[in-house]
Coordinates of C-alpha atoms and ligand atoms in Angstrom, one line a residue:
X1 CA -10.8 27.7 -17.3
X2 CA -7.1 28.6 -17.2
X3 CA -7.0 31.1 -13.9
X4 CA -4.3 32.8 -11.7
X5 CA -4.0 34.4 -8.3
X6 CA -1.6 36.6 -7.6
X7 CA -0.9 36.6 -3.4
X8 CA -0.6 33.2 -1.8
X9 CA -1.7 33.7 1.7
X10 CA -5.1 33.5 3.8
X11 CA -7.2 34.1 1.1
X12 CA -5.2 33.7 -2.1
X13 CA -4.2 30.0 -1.6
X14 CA -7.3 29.0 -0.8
X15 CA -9.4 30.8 -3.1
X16 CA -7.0 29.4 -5.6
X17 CA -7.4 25.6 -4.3
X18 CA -11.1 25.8 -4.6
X19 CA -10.7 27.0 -8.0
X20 CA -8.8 24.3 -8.8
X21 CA -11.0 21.5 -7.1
X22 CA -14.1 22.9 -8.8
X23 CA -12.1 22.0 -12.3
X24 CA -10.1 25.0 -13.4
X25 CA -6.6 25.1 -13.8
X26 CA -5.1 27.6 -11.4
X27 CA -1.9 29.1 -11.0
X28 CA -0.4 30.7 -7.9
X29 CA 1.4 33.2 -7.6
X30 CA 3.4 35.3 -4.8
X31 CA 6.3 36.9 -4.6
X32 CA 7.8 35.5 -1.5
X33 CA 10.6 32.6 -3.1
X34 CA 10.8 30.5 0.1
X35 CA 6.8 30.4 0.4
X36 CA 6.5 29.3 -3.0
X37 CA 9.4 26.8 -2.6
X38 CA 7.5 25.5 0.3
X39 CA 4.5 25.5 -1.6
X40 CA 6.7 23.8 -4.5
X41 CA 7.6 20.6 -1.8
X42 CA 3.9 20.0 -0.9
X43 CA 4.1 22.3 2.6
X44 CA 1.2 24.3 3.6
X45 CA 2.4 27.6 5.2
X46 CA -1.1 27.7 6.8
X47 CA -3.2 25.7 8.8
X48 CA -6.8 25.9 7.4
X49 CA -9.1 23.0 8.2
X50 CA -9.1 20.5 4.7
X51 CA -7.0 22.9 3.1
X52 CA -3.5 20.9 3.1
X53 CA -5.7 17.5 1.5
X54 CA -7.2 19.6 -1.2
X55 CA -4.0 21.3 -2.1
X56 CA -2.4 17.8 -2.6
X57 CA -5.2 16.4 -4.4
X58 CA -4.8 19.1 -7.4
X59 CA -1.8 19.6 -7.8
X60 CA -1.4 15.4 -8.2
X61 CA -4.2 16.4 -10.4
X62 CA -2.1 19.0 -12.3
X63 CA -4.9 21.7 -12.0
X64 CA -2.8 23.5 -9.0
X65 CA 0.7 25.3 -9.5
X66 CA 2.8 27.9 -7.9
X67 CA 5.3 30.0 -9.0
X68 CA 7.1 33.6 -8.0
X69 CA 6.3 34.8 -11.8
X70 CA 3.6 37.2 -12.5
X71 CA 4.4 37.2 -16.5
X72 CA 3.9 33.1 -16.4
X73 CA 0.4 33.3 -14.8
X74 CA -0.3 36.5 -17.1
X75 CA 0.5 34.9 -20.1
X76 CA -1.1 31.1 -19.4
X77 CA -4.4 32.5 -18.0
X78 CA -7.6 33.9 -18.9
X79 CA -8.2 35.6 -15.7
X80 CA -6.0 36.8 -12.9
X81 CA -7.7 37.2 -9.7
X82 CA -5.5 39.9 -6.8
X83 CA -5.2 38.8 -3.8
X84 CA -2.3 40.8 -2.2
X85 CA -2.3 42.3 1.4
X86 CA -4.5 46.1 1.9
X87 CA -3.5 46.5 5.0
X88 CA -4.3 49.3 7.7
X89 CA -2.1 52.6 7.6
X90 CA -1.6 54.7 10.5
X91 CA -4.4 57.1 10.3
X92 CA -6.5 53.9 9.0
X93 CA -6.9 54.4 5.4
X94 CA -5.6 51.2 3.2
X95 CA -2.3 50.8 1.8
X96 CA -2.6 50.4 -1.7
X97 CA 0.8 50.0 -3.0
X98 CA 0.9 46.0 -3.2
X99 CA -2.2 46.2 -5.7
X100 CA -1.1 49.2 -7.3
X101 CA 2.1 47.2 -7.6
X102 CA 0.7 43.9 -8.8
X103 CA -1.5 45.9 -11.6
X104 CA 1.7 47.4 -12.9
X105 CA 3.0 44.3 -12.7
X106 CA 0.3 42.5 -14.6
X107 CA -0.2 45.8 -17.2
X108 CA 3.3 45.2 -18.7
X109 CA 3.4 41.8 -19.6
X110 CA -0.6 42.2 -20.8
X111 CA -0.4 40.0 -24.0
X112 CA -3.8 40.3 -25.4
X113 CA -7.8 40.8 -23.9
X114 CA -7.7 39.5 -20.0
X115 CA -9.8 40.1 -17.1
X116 CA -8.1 41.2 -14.3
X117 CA -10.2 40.4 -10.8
X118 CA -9.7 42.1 -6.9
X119 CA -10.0 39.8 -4.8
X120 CA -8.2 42.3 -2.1
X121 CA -11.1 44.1 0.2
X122 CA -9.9 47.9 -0.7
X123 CA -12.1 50.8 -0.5
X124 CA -15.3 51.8 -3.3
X125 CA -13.5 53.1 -6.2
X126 CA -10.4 51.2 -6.1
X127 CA -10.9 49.3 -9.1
X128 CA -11.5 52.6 -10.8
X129 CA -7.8 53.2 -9.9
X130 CA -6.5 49.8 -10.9
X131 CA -8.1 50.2 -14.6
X132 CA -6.4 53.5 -15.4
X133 CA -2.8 51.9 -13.7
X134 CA -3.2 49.4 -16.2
X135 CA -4.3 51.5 -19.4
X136 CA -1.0 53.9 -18.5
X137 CA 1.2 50.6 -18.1
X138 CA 0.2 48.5 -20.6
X139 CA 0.9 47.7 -23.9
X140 CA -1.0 50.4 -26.7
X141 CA -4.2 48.5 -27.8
X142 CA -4.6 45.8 -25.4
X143 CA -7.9 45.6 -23.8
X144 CA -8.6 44.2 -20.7
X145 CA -11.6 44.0 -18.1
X146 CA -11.7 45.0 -14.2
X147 CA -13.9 43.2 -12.2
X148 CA -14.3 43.4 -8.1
X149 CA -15.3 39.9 -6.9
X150 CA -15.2 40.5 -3.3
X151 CA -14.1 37.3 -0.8
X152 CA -16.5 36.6 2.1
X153 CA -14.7 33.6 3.7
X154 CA -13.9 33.4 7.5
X155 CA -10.5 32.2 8.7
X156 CA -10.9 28.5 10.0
X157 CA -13.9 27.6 8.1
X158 CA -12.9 29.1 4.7
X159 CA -12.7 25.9 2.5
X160 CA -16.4 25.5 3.8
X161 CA -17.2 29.1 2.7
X162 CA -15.7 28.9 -0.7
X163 CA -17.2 26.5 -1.6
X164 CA -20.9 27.3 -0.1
X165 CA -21.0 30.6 -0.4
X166 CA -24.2 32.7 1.0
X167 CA -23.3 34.9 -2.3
X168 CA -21.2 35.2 -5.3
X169 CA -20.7 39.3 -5.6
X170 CA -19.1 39.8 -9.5
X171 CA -18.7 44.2 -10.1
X172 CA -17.8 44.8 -13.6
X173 CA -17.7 48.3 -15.7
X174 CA -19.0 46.4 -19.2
X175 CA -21.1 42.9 -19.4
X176 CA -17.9 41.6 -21.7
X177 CA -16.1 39.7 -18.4
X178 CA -19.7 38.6 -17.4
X179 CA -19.9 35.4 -18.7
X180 CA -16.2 34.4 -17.7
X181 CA -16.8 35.0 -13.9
X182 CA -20.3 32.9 -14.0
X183 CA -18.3 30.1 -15.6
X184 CA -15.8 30.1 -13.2
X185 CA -18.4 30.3 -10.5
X186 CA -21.0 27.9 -12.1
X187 CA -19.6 24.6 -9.9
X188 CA -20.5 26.4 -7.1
X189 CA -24.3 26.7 -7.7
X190 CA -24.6 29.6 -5.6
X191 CA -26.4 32.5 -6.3
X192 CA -24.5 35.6 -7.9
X193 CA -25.3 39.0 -8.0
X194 CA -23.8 41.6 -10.6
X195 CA -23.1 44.8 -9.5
X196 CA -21.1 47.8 -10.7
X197 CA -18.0 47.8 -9.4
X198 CA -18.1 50.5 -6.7
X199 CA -21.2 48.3 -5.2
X200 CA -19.2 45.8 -5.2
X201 CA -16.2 47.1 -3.5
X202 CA -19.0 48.8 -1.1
X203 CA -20.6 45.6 -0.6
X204 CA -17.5 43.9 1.1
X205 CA -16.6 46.8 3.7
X206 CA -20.5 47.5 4.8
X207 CA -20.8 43.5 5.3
X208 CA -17.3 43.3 7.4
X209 CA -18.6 46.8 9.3
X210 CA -21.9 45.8 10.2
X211 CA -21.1 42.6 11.6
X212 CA -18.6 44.2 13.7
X213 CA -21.5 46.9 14.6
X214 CA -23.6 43.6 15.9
X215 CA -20.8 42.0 18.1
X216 CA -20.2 45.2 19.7
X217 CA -23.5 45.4 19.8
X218 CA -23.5 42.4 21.8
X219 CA -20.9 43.1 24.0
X220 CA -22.3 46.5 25.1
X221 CA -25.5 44.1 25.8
X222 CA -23.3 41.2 28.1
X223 CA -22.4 44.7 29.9
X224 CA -25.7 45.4 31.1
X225 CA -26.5 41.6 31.5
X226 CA -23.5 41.7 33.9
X227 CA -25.2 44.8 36.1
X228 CA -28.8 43.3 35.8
X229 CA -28.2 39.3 36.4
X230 CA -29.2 38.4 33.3
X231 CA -27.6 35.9 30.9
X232 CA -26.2 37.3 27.7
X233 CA -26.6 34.2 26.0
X234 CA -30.0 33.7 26.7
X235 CA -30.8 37.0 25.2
X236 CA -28.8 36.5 22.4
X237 CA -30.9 33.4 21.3
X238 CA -34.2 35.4 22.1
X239 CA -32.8 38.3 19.9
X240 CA -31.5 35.5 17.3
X241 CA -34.5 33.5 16.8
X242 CA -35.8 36.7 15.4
X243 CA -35.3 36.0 11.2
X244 CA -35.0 39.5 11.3
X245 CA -31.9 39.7 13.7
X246 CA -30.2 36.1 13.2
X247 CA -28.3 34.4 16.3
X248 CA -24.8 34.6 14.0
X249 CA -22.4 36.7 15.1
X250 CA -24.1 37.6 18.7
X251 CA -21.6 36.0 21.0
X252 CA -20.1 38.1 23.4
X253 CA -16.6 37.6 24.5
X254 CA -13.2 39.9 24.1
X255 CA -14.1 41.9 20.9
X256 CA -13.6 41.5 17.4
X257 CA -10.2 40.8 15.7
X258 CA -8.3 39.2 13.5
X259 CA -6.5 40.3 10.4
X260 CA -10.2 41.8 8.8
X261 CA -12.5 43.4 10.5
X262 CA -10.6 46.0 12.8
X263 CA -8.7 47.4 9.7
X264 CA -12.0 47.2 7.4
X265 CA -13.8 49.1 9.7
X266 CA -11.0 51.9 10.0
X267 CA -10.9 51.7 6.0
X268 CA -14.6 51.8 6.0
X269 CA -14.5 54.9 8.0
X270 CA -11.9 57.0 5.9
X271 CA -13.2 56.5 2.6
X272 CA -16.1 57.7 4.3
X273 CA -15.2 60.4 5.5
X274 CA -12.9 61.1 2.4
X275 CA -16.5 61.3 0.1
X276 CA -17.9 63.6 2.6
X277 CA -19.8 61.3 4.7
X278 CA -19.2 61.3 8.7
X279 CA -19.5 57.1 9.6
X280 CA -19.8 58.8 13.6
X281 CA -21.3 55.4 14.1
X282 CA -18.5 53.1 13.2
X283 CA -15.6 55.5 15.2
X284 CA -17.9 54.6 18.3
X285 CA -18.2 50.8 17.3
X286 CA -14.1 50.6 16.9
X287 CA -14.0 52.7 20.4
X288 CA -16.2 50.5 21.7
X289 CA -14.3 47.3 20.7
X290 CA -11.1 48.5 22.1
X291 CA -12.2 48.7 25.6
X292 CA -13.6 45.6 25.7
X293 CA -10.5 43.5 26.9
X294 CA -9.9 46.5 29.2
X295 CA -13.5 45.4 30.8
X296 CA -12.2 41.8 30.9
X297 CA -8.9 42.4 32.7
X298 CA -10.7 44.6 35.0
X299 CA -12.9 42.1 36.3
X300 CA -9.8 40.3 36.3
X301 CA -7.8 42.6 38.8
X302 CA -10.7 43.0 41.3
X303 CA -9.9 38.9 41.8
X304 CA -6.6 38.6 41.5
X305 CA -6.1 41.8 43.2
X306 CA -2.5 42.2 42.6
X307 CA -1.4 41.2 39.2
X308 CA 2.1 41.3 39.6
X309 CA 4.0 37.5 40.3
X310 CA 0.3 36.1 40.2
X311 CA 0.8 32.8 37.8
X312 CA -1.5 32.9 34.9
X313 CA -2.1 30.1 32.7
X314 CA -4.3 30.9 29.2
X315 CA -5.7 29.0 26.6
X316 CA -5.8 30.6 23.3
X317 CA -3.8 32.6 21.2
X318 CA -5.0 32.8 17.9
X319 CA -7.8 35.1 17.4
X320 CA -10.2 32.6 16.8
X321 CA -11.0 28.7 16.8
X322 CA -9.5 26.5 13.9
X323 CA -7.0 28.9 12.8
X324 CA -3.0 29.6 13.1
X325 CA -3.3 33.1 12.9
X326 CA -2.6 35.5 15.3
X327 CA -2.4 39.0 13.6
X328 CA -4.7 41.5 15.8
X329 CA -5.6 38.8 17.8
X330 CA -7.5 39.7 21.3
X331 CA -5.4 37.1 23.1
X332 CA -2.3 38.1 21.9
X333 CA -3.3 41.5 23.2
X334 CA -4.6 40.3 26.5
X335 CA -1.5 37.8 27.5
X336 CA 0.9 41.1 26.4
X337 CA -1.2 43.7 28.8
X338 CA -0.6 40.9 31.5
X339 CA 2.7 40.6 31.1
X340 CA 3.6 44.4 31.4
X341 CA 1.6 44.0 34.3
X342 CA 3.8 41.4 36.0
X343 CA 1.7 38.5 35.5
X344 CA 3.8 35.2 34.7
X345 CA 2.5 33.6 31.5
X346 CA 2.2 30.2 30.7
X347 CA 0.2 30.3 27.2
X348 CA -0.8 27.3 24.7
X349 CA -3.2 27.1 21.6
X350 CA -3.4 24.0 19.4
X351 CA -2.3 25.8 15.9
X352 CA -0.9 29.1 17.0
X353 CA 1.4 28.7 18.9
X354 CA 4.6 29.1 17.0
X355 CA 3.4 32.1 15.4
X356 CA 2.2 33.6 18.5
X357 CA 6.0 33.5 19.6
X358 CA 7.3 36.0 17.3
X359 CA 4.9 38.5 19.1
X360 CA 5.0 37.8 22.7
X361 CA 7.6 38.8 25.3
X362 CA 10.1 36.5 25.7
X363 CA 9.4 35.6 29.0
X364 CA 6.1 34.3 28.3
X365 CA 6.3 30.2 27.7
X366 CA 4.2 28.6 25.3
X367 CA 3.3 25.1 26.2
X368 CA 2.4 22.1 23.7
X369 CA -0.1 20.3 26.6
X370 CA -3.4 22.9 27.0
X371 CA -3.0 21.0 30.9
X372 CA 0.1 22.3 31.7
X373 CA -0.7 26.2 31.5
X374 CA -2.9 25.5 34.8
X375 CA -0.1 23.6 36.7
X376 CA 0.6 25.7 40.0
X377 CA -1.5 29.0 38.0
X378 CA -3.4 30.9 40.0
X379 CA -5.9 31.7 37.4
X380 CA -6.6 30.5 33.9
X381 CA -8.0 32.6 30.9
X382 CA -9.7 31.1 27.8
X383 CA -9.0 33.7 25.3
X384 CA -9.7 31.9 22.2
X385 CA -12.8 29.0 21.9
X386 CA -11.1 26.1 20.5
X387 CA -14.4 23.6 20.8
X388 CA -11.1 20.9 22.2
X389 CA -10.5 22.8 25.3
X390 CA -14.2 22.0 26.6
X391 CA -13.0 18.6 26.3
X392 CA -9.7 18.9 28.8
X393 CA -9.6 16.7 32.3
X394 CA -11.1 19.6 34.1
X395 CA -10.8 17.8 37.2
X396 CA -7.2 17.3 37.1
X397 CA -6.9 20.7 35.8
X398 CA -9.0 22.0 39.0
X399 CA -6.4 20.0 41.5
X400 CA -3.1 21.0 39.9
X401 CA -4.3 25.0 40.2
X402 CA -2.9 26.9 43.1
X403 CA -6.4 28.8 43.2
X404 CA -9.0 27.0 41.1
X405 CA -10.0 30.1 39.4
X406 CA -11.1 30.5 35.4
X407 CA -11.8 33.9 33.8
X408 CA -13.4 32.5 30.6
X409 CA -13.5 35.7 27.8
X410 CA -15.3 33.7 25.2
X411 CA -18.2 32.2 27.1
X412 CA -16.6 28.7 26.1
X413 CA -17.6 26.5 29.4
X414 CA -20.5 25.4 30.8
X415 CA -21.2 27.7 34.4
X416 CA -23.1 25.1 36.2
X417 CA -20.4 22.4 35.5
X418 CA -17.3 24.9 36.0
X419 CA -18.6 25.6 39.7
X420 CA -19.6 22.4 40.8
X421 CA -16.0 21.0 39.7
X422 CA -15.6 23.8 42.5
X423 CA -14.2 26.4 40.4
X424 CA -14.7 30.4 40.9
X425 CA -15.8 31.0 37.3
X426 CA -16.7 34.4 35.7
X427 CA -17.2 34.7 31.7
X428 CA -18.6 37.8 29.9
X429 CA -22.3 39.3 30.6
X430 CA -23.8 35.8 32.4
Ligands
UDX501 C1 -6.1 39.1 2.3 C2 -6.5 40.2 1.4 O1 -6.3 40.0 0.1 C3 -6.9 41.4 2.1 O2 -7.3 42.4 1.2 C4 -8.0 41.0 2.9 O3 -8.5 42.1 3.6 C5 -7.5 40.0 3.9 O4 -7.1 38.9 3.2 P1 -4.3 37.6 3.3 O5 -4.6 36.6 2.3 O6 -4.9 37.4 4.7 O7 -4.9 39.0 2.7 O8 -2.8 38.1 3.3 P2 -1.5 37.2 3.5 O9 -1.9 35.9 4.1 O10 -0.5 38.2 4.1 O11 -1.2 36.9 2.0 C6 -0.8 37.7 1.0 C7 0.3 37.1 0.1 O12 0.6 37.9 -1.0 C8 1.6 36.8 0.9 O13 1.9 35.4 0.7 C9 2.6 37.7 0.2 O14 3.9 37.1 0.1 C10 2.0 37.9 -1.2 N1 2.4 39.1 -1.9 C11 2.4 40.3 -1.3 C12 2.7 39.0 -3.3 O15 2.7 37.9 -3.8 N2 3.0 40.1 -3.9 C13 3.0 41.4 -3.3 O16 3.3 42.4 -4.0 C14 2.7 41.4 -2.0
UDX502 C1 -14.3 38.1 8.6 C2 -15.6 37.9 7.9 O1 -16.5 37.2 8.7 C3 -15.5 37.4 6.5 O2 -16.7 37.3 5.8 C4 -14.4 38.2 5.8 O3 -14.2 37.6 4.5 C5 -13.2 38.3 6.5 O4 -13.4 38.8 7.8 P1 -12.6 36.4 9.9 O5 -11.9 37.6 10.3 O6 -11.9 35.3 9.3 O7 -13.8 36.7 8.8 O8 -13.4 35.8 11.2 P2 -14.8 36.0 11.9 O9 -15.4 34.7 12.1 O10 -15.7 36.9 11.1 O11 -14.4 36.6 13.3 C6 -13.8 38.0 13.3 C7 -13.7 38.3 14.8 O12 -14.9 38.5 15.4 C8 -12.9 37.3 15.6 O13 -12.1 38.0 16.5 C9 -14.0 36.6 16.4 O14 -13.6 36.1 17.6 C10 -15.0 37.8 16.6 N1 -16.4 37.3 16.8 C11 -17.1 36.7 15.8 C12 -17.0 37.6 18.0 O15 -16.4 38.1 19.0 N2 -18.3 37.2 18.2 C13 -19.1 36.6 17.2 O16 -20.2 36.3 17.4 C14 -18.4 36.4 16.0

């Protein structure tokens, strides 16, 4: 099928690759020129694991394109998928504005029957909104179809995802777009579930909220493991080996963050609230989260005692394993917090890095060796759980430490094998 998305980032570019490797022809769209050029010239703005091969695969294949014009994809394709930023407004609720913008957009240069598709996570009744934009905008007589095909994938595994997805979630207002988004989907042979499109839009934010709910959920648990001797892990296989329960998404560590779940909880909780439901649940789950690296660096002060001058080395910047990204990122936060306090910061993280940079104060250096952020450091953190940093010379990290101390805030290490390097080791709730 001939297909477009509109947004090239996270989720756009790589929705739009898998669409293209599973045999459609897809067009990309954004409206940033030097992303697109850069797309253009065969460079990957983002670092996703088997993204960049993919990518150059189709578009030798002619079945991947990009371009900054909306009215080209319109016109060429049969369905346009949105997959612009929603992101979080001060008092929490989404901004809407680039989909309202992109459904304007699309609505005047409608040429005949489309299906238009959010891909965006937005709050229940959004594509309500986008359907009567694009009656207003478009063209007298034209019809068109919205659909709400939510995205489930996870940053640093989302090739992977796409392309196995747990669920395919399709919400339409008419069965006429029904058979168009099973064909698009039918390489996938995954299951997929039509709903209306409210329960679709729903199903997104109650799935991103109530895994948040069970990592807090978690952490509150590693708390009391922490007072009690116990071992968080331990009880978080016990719990997880319970089909009921499941062991994903029970590791303790620093919270919940990243570009998703923090603002689809506060979305999750206003549109709540705006239909006249009180979510009290989720305002405690988000209050929870937000002391949790306040926990961390507390445990951290009753070692180092003073923080100010103390030389702190950490690995980890993006907010989790296998990606570049660092928006709302936990070890962003922490390595800032230390700074204010005086600390002297020596960070590194294999992808991150350079776009960590643009947030951190300029006095803290990022390294390209993960070994050299322990050189003369009187602790080290592990903020993010890049698998490769289990792998480091951990005895030659232990001897060029001024005090061979590790605070590790994702439960990354092995204990036993951290103290008998001689170490002083604390992680979070064991
Ligand atoms: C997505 C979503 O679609 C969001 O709803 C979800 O909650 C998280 O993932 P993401 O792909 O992470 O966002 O955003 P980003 O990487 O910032 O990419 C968005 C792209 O859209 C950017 O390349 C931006 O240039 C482009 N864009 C933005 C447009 O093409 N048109 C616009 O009007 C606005
Ligand atoms: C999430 C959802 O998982 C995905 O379905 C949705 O499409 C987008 O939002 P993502 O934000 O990419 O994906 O990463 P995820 O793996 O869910 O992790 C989110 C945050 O939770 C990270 O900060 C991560 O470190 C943290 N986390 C995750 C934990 O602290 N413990 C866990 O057990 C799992």
């Amino acid at each position: 099928m001939k297909l477009s998305i509109i947004g090239s980032g996270y989720v756009g570019l790589v929705t739009g690759t898998c669409l293209a490797e599973a045999g459609h022809t897809v067009i990309c769209v954004d409206n940033n020129q030097a992303k697109v050029k850069e797309l253009q010239a065969g460079r990957i703005p983002i670092y996703e694991p088997g993204l960049e091969e993919l990518i150059r695969r189709n578009v030798q294949l002619k079945r991947l394109s990009f371009t900054v014009s909306t009215k080209e994809a319109v016109e060429k394709s049969e369905v346009i998928f949105i997959a612009v930023p929603t992101p979080p407004q001060e008092d929490g609720s989404v901004d809407l504005s680039y989909v309202e913008h992109v459904a304007r957009e699309i609505a005047e240069v409608l040429p005949e029957y489309r299906i238009i598709v959010d891909k965006s996570t937005v709050p229940v009744k959004t594509g309500e909104h986008v359907t009567e934009t694009i009656r207003r905008y478009c063209r007298k007589g034209v019809e068109f179809d919205v659909v709400s095909n939510p995205e489930f994938l996870r940053e640093g595994s989302a090739v992977a995802d796409l392309q196995k997805p747990d669920r395919i979630v399709i919400g339409v207002a008419s069965d006429r777009p029904v058979a168009a988004m099973k064909a698009i989907y039918e390489p996938f042979k995954a299951p997929i579930m039509i709903t209306n499109l409210n329960s679709a839009e729903l199903i997104k934010h109650a799935a991103n909220s109530f895994l948040a709910l069970k990592i807090t959920y978690i952490n509150l648990v590693a708390a009391v493991c922490e007072a009690s001797q116990a071992d968080v892990t331990q009880v978080a296989e016990g719990m997880g080996s319970d089909a009921r329960i499941g062991r994903a998404f029970l590791n303790a560590g620093l919270g919940y963050g990243g570009s998703c779940f923090p603002k689809d909880v506060s979305a999750f909780i206003r549109i709540a609230e705006e239909l006249g439901v009180d979510f009290g649940l989720m305002r405690e789950v988000e209050k929870i989260n937000a002391s949790i690296p306040e926990r961390f660096l507390k445990k951290l002060r009753s070692s180092l005692w003073v923080m100010r001058d103390k030389k702190v080395g950490q690995l980890g910047l993006a907010f989790k394993a296998n990606t570049d990204d660092v928006r709302s990122s936990v070890a962003i936060e922490l390595a800032k917090r230390m700074a204010a306090e005086g600390a002297i910061l020596r960070c590194h993280d294999p992808k991150g890095g350079e776009k960590a940079r643009e947030l951190l104060p300029a006095g803290v250096e990022i390294v390209s060796d993960a070994h050299q952020v322990a050189e003369g450091a009187d602790v080290l953190i592990v903020a993010t759980e890049w698998p490769e940093y289990r792998l480091l010379d951990w005895h030659k990290i232990k001897n060029s430490m001024r005090t061979p101390r590790i605070f590790d805030g994702r439960n990354l290490l092995n204990p036993a094998e951290m103290k008998s390097l001689g170490f002083e080791y604390t992680s979070v709730g064991r």
